[in-house]
Amino acid sequence: MWRYILKRVVLALPVLVGVSVVVFVAIRLIPGDPAQLMAGQAATQEVVQQIRQSLGLDQPLPVQYLYFLRNVVRGDLGRSLFNGAPVAEELAQRFPRTVRLALASMAVASLIGIPAGILAATRRSTWVDTAVMLVALAGVSVPVFWLGLNLILLFSVRLQWLPSFGYETWRHLVLPSLTLGAASTAIVARMTRSAMLEVLGQDYVRTARAKGLAERVVVNRHALRNALIPVVTVLGLQLGTLLSGAVLTETVFAWPGIGRLLVEAVLARDYPIIQGATLLIAATFVVLNVAVDVLYGLLDPRIRYE
Amino acid sequence: MKTAALVVITAALALALGVPGTSGPATPAPQPGGTLVIGRGVDSVTLSPYATASPDAEVIAHVAETLYQLTPEGRIEPLLAERMPQLSADGRAMTIPLRRGIRFHDGTPFDAAAVKWNFDFIMNPENRAPFRAILLGEVSSVDVLDTYTVRLNLRRPFVPLLAHLTHDFLAIHSPTAVQRAGGMRPPTGEPYGRQPVGTGPFRFREWVRGDRIVLERNPDYWGPRKPLLDQVVWRAIPDDGARVLALEGGQVHVAVRVPPRDTTRLALNRALRIDRTSSVRTIYIAFNNQKAPFTDPRVRQAFNYAVNKRAIVQTVLGGAGRVSDAPISPGIVGYSPVQPGGWPYDVNRAKQLLAEAGHAGGLNVTLLHPTGRYVQDAAVAAAVQAQLRAAGINARLQTMEWAAYLAFTNQPVDRTPVEMFMLGWGTVTGDADYGLFSLFHSSQWAPAGFNRFFYRNPEVDRLLDAARAITDPARRAATYKQAMELIWRDAPWLFLHSESQVTGLRREVQDLVVHPTERVLAHRAWLRR
């Protein structure tokens, strides 16, 4: 299995280089001049030109890219064009906050989504099933902005139980993770339900029941473990999405994570930040994909790594 | 000596539009202590002379002070300077006496050498301070006459300089602290720009990027009125709705840029107060004056007649604006109304002018506008489009994200495809020169300057040049009035409105100042308990 993991990691390198080239070129193709933005709208052309030179933006594109690549290999992601802070420092500060938010949202999604899905599957075609699926439908459909602002309205403004912004304590984490986790919860619930329904119709489940096992044991031990494989895939993909920064949630709750950083960087044409953040996000996806594949093997002994 | 003249200039500033104060009725004695939390949409970028925008300026203003200050009423008063400056007879030397006995937060003394160090740093082209040319471009050198007197030597008489000295980007920072922090590097004054040291009522304490800036009371503040708050904290809450909710929930005391849709609801909340302070930011739609059909002044005038600005301010902005009656706004030295009430709304006159210009059959134009940059900008553009239709003008709206927009509207005259576009201009120096010269002088055509609409009138050029050297305030004001009347008649813009800053405050906040230059100032603010 270790060889398999190593192989996957090595294969990921070309992916990361590819991502870096695409991002590098794409952000320079969209109109908008970082030097002009930095200098302010009142700046003279002379000042803008000076800034462009000092940032090396007057060099040909391939030269700029090679410089960038050389520095990345040396572990130097450059400095933000906008506020001069080192990119690595900025990412190191922001990414853990996004990780914290993403993990909390995943916890919400798994702890609520999986039991809800099981409940709906085992009570198929009853009012319980309908209710769970209706709530799940709402969870996927409701706009993050609407949900976030309403949670703030209820818990921060009316009840004054929880803070509406900031990131310092676990109390700051509650509302954003509920907001961010809502859609994932719904997706996980729906996925668990359909996977469970499929497994519950299998022969071995009938066999288990025929043996006289308690329904609880049949569901938890025989059905659930087999139904979890697609659920884990979904959870892994969801986590990747959440880790790449939940822009809307981070904006509503003023959560200074990587999503907001990236959006602000795009608006300011802050090339080094955009490059650093996208590389980090791409690497995160690669790692998660490997992790999900490895997890399959642990859940399903039939899967072996060659 | 022209001291008297400068005093009169400052008196003229007092004619500024009445700025509503933020203190409540019958205020009790101020109480010291507490932390004031201000919620705003963005974080600062740098707290050094490399700053370029008001979110930087408002924090700097608490930490580092300028030689003179612009009061919210539009007066210029000495701050770190002892009194108003003396101008030499030829108008080319400005001598400034400094206050004595002031120390920076790091304990080093504030004196003439510190002032010279700061100005020399900004004036040195190698340091690439973004506001060098705008603020100190006319200063050739700075002399230390004695420990507490500096003299600014000018290339030519340049009266707006006094207003420039009130600008936060010319605040005096501790030279020792700058060196100790590792200096200031372009483009953003790193690493000093993250830990400023000045003489102000508050000391820098902490900055978590993208989240908060914390200042603490300077117990040794030199001024007669000591700061009362223990701390002032700025929190970055980008979403308008979330910022307003944080105010309602009491997590911030102040929310800036309250969206017009929320003001009615907030007004009903007895724990809150809404402050509307006019801003020196003018919003306009510029015509490309060198591109048909806008080469014809009748067409430009027709557009001005065709749009009901009062209706736009009332409905789209929810009253949070003031219809432009001149190219610049009240509160700026040199402002006077050209057409009280603004350009009249008269669709028939618009149609008549268009017909005279040979466009009786109507016109097709493209109107560029930003989205989310100015209050309700996209909605204002849509309203203008709808109103133009009544005059037979079919305007196609086109929007771009801000970075692309800035670049797109900044092309030279022979290449630009732009026909008409919406922009704003904040005359942050408080002097008409910055609001008129930078925009309407023909030397400022894009991309070199901010005349992105390629307006040229030799008489306006002459008047704007002349006004820079006129020390007599009455004559100077008359010169600007003449220039503005010509500009108004030429109608290089569709004159719209100046914005109001709509700020939400909790009732306990006292003596907070919302400044027309778009800064929230807590120098003497306190919390009633």
PDB file of N, CA and C in Angstrom, chain A residues 227-278:
ATOM      1  N   ALA A 227     -22.601   0.102   2.804  1.00  0.00           N
ATOM      2  CA  ALA A 227     -23.196   1.283   2.167  1.00  0.00           C
ATOM      3  C   ALA A 227     -22.281   2.494   2.265  1.00  0.00           C
ATOM      4  N   LEU A 228     -21.286   2.400   3.142  1.00  0.00           N
ATOM      5  CA  LEU A 228     -20.476   3.593   3.412  1.00  0.00           C
ATOM      6  C   LEU A 228     -19.519   3.979   2.276  1.00  0.00           C
ATOM      7  N   ILE A 229     -19.203   3.007   1.374  1.00  0.00           N
ATOM      8  CA  ILE A 229     -18.180   3.324   0.370  1.00  0.00           C
ATOM      9  C   ILE A 229     -18.540   4.537  -0.488  1.00  0.00           C
ATOM     10  N   PRO A 230     -19.722   4.545  -1.101  1.00  0.00           N
ATOM     11  CA  PRO A 230     -20.052   5.763  -1.863  1.00  0.00           C
ATOM     12  C   PRO A 230     -20.145   7.001  -0.965  1.00  0.00           C
ATOM     13  N   VAL A 231     -20.572   6.791   0.268  1.00  0.00           N
ATOM     14  CA  VAL A 231     -20.692   7.930   1.185  1.00  0.00           C
ATOM     15  C   VAL A 231     -19.317   8.531   1.466  1.00  0.00           C
ATOM     16  N   VAL A 232     -18.323   7.651   1.660  1.00  0.00           N
ATOM     17  CA  VAL A 232     -16.963   8.143   1.918  1.00  0.00           C
ATOM     18  C   VAL A 232     -16.444   8.916   0.708  1.00  0.00           C
ATOM     19  N   THR A 233     -16.732   8.414  -0.491  1.00  0.00           N
ATOM     20  CA  THR A 233     -16.322   9.142  -1.694  1.00  0.00           C
ATOM     21  C   THR A 233     -16.904  10.546  -1.680  1.00  0.00           C
ATOM     22  N   VAL A 234     -18.194  10.617  -1.398  1.00  0.00           N
ATOM     23  CA  VAL A 234     -18.859  11.926  -1.370  1.00  0.00           C
ATOM     24  C   VAL A 234     -18.243  12.810  -0.293  1.00  0.00           C
ATOM     25  N   LEU A 235     -18.010  12.218   0.887  1.00  0.00           N
ATOM     26  CA  LEU A 235     -17.424  12.997   1.977  1.00  0.00           C
ATOM     27  C   LEU A 235     -16.049  13.537   1.577  1.00  0.00           C
ATOM     28  N   GLY A 236     -15.260  12.701   0.917  1.00  0.00           N
ATOM     29  CA  GLY A 236     -13.927  13.132   0.497  1.00  0.00           C
ATOM     30  C   GLY A 236     -14.001  14.295  -0.473  1.00  0.00           C
ATOM     31  N   LEU A 237     -14.908  14.174  -1.459  1.00  0.00           N
ATOM     32  CA  LEU A 237     -15.043  15.254  -2.431  1.00  0.00           C
ATOM     33  C   LEU A 237     -15.550  16.529  -1.755  1.00  0.00           C
ATOM     34  N   GLN A 238     -16.506  16.343  -0.848  1.00  0.00           N
ATOM     35  CA  GLN A 238     -17.048  17.500  -0.128  1.00  0.00           C
ATOM     36  C   GLN A 238     -15.947  18.195   0.663  1.00  0.00           C
ATOM     37  N   LEU A 239     -15.119  17.384   1.327  1.00  0.00           N
ATOM     38  CA  LEU A 239     -14.048  17.964   2.139  1.00  0.00           C
ATOM     39  C   LEU A 239     -13.100  18.768   1.256  1.00  0.00           C
ATOM     40  N   GLY A 240     -12.811  18.226   0.076  1.00  0.00           N
ATOM     41  CA  GLY A 240     -11.947  18.953  -0.856  1.00  0.00           C
ATOM     42  C   GLY A 240     -12.547  20.310  -1.197  1.00  0.00           C
ATOM     43  N   THR A 241     -13.839  20.290  -1.509  1.00  0.00           N
ATOM     44  CA  THR A 241     -14.509  21.549  -1.839  1.00  0.00           C
ATOM     45  C   THR A 241     -14.454  22.505  -0.651  1.00  0.00           C
ATOM     46  N   LEU A 242     -14.724  21.976   0.534  1.00  0.00           N
ATOM     47  CA  LEU A 242     -14.743  22.841   1.713  1.00  0.00           C
ATOM     48  C   LEU A 242     -13.356  23.409   2.007  1.00  0.00           C
ATOM     49  N   LEU A 243     -12.339  22.583   1.772  1.00  0.00           N
ATOM     50  CA  LEU A 243     -10.980  23.037   2.058  1.00  0.00           C
ATOM     51  C   LEU A 243     -10.485  24.052   1.050  1.00  0.00           C
ATOM     52  N   SER A 244     -11.057  24.035  -0.152  1.00  0.00           N
ATOM     53  CA  SER A 244     -10.606  25.027  -1.126  1.00  0.00           C
ATOM     54  C   SER A 244     -11.229  26.382  -0.821  1.00  0.00           C
ATOM     55  N   GLY A 245     -11.853  26.474   0.323  1.00  0.00           N
ATOM     56  CA  GLY A 245     -12.329  27.775   0.755  1.00  0.00           C
ATOM     57  C   GLY A 245     -13.781  27.975   0.425  1.00  0.00           C
ATOM     58  N   ALA A 246     -14.577  28.166   1.441  1.00  0.00           N
ATOM     59  CA  ALA A 246     -15.987  28.403   1.248  1.00  0.00           C
ATOM     60  C   ALA A 246     -16.177  29.907   1.192  1.00  0.00           C
ATOM     61  N   VAL A 247     -16.071  30.437  -0.012  1.00  0.00           N
ATOM     62  CA  VAL A 247     -16.029  31.889  -0.169  1.00  0.00           C
ATOM     63  C   VAL A 247     -17.232  32.581   0.460  1.00  0.00           C
ATOM     64  N   LEU A 248     -18.431  32.066   0.143  1.00  0.00           N
ATOM     65  CA  LEU A 248     -19.630  32.758   0.620  1.00  0.00           C
ATOM     66  C   LEU A 248     -19.724  32.711   2.139  1.00  0.00           C
ATOM     67  N   THR A 249     -19.505  31.510   2.708  1.00  0.00           N
ATOM     68  CA  THR A 249     -19.582  31.392   4.165  1.00  0.00           C
ATOM     69  C   THR A 249     -18.516  32.262   4.825  1.00  0.00           C
ATOM     70  N   GLU A 250     -17.323  32.214   4.273  1.00  0.00           N
ATOM     71  CA  GLU A 250     -16.251  33.022   4.856  1.00  0.00           C
ATOM     72  C   GLU A 250     -16.563  34.511   4.760  1.00  0.00           C
ATOM     73  N   THR A 251     -17.287  34.883   3.713  1.00  0.00           N
ATOM     74  CA  THR A 251     -17.649  36.298   3.568  1.00  0.00           C
ATOM     75  C   THR A 251     -18.730  36.694   4.566  1.00  0.00           C
ATOM     76  N   VAL A 252     -19.789  35.879   4.655  1.00  0.00           N
ATOM     77  CA  VAL A 252     -20.887  36.219   5.564  1.00  0.00           C
ATOM     78  C   VAL A 252     -20.391  36.297   7.002  1.00  0.00           C
ATOM     79  N   PHE A 253     -19.531  35.367   7.404  1.00  0.00           N
ATOM     80  CA  PHE A 253     -19.106  35.332   8.798  1.00  0.00           C
ATOM     81  C   PHE A 253     -17.744  35.999   9.020  1.00  0.00           C
ATOM     82  N   ALA A 254     -17.286  36.762   8.021  1.00  0.00           N
ATOM     83  CA  ALA A 254     -16.004  37.458   8.112  1.00  0.00           C
ATOM     84  C   ALA A 254     -14.931  36.512   8.644  1.00  0.00           C
ATOM     85  N   TRP A 255     -14.903  35.318   8.106  1.00  0.00           N
ATOM     86  CA  TRP A 255     -13.970  34.290   8.527  1.00  0.00           C
ATOM     87  C   TRP A 255     -12.721  34.420   7.658  1.00  0.00           C
ATOM     88  N   PRO A 256     -11.584  34.871   8.226  1.00  0.00           N
ATOM     89  CA  PRO A 256     -10.447  35.174   7.364  1.00  0.00           C
ATOM     90  C   PRO A 256      -9.705  33.925   6.892  1.00  0.00           C
ATOM     91  N   GLY A 257     -10.366  33.132   6.080  1.00  0.00           N
ATOM     92  CA  GLY A 257      -9.779  31.891   5.585  1.00  0.00           C
ATOM     93  C   GLY A 257      -9.256  32.036   4.171  1.00  0.00           C
ATOM     94  N   ILE A 258      -8.991  30.895   3.544  1.00  0.00           N
ATOM     95  CA  ILE A 258      -8.292  30.923   2.268  1.00  0.00           C
ATOM     96  C   ILE A 258      -9.215  31.288   1.109  1.00  0.00           C
ATOM     97  N   GLY A 259     -10.504  30.997   1.249  1.00  0.00           N
ATOM     98  CA  GLY A 259     -11.453  31.330   0.187  1.00  0.00           C
ATOM     99  C   GLY A 259     -11.541  32.827  -0.014  1.00  0.00           C
ATOM    100  N   ARG A 260     -11.691  33.545   1.095  1.00  0.00           N
ATOM    101  CA  ARG A 260     -11.782  35.000   1.007  1.00  0.00           C
ATOM    102  C   ARG A 260     -10.469  35.580   0.499  1.00  0.00           C
ATOM    103  N   LEU A 261      -9.379  35.009   0.975  1.00  0.00           N
ATOM    104  CA  LEU A 261      -8.064  35.476   0.535  1.00  0.00           C
ATOM    105  C   LEU A 261      -7.956  35.378  -0.984  1.00  0.00           C
ATOM    106  N   LEU A 262      -8.416  34.237  -1.512  1.00  0.00           N
ATOM    107  CA  LEU A 262      -8.292  33.984  -2.941  1.00  0.00           C
ATOM    108  C   LEU A 262      -9.166  34.954  -3.739  1.00  0.00           C
ATOM    109  N   VAL A 263     -10.399  35.143  -3.276  1.00  0.00           N
ATOM    110  CA  VAL A 263     -11.294  36.046  -3.999  1.00  0.00           C
ATOM    111  C   VAL A 263     -10.753  37.475  -3.978  1.00  0.00           C
ATOM    112  N   GLU A 264     -10.296  37.905  -2.799  1.00  0.00           N
ATOM    113  CA  GLU A 264      -9.739  39.254  -2.720  1.00  0.00           C
ATOM    114  C   GLU A 264      -8.501  39.374  -3.611  1.00  0.00           C
ATOM    115  N   ALA A 265      -7.720  38.306  -3.653  1.00  0.00           N
ATOM    116  CA  ALA A 265      -6.510  38.335  -4.479  1.00  0.00           C
ATOM    117  C   ALA A 265      -6.863  38.429  -5.960  1.00  0.00           C
ATOM    118  N   VAL A 266      -7.920  37.718  -6.371  1.00  0.00           N
ATOM    119  CA  VAL A 266      -8.323  37.783  -7.775  1.00  0.00           C
ATOM    120  C   VAL A 266      -8.789  39.200  -8.105  1.00  0.00           C
ATOM    121  N   LEU A 267      -9.580  39.776  -7.204  1.00  0.00           N
ATOM    122  CA  LEU A 267     -10.085  41.123  -7.461  1.00  0.00           C
ATOM    123  C   LEU A 267      -8.949  42.134  -7.528  1.00  0.00           C
ATOM    124  N   ALA A 268      -7.894  41.910  -6.741  1.00  0.00           N
ATOM    125  CA  ALA A 268      -6.773  42.852  -6.717  1.00  0.00           C
ATOM    126  C   ALA A 268      -5.676  42.441  -7.687  1.00  0.00           C
ATOM    127  N   ARG A 269      -5.899  41.366  -8.453  1.00  0.00           N
ATOM    128  CA  ARG A 269      -4.869  40.850  -9.373  1.00  0.00           C
ATOM    129  C   ARG A 269      -3.567  40.600  -8.620  1.00  0.00           C
ATOM    130  N   ASP A 270      -3.671  40.030  -7.432  1.00  0.00           N
ATOM    131  CA  ASP A 270      -2.495  39.756  -6.614  1.00  0.00           C
ATOM    132  C   ASP A 270      -1.921  38.401  -7.042  1.00  0.00           C
ATOM    133  N   TYR A 271      -1.165  38.409  -8.144  1.00  0.00           N
ATOM    134  CA  TYR A 271      -0.726  37.172  -8.778  1.00  0.00           C
ATOM    135  C   TYR A 271      -0.067  36.165  -7.826  1.00  0.00           C
ATOM    136  N   PRO A 272       0.925  36.582  -7.033  1.00  0.00           N
ATOM    137  CA  PRO A 272       1.591  35.568  -6.174  1.00  0.00           C
ATOM    138  C   PRO A 272       0.627  34.873  -5.217  1.00  0.00           C
ATOM    139  N   ILE A 273      -0.325  35.619  -4.650  1.00  0.00           N
ATOM    140  CA  ILE A 273      -1.291  35.001  -3.741  1.00  0.00           C
ATOM    141  C   ILE A 273      -2.169  34.014  -4.504  1.00  0.00           C
ATOM    142  N   ILE A 274      -2.640  34.412  -5.683  1.00  0.00           N
ATOM    143  CA  ILE A 274      -3.504  33.530  -6.469  1.00  0.00           C
ATOM    144  C   ILE A 274      -2.748  32.237  -6.791  1.00  0.00           C
ATOM    145  N   GLN A 275      -1.492  32.389  -7.220  1.00  0.00           N
ATOM    146  CA  GLN A 275      -0.698  31.208  -7.580  1.00  0.00           C
ATOM    147  C   GLN A 275      -0.464  30.308  -6.362  1.00  0.00           C
ATOM    148  N   GLY A 276      -0.062  30.924  -5.263  1.00  0.00           N
ATOM    149  CA  GLY A 276       0.216  30.139  -4.061  1.00  0.00           C
ATOM    150  C   GLY A 276      -1.024  29.424  -3.554  1.00  0.00           C
ATOM    151  N   ALA A 277      -2.134  30.149  -3.523  1.00  0.00           N
ATOM    152  CA  ALA A 277      -3.353  29.562  -2.975  1.00  0.00           C
ATOM    153  C   ALA A 277      -3.877  28.438  -3.868  1.00  0.00           C
ATOM    154  N   THR A 278      -3.830  28.636  -5.201  1.00  0.00           N
ATOM    155  CA  THR A 278      -4.338  27.577  -6.076  1.00  0.00           C
ATOM    156  C   THR A 278      -3.448  26.340  -6.008  1.00  0.00           C
TER     157      THR A 278
END
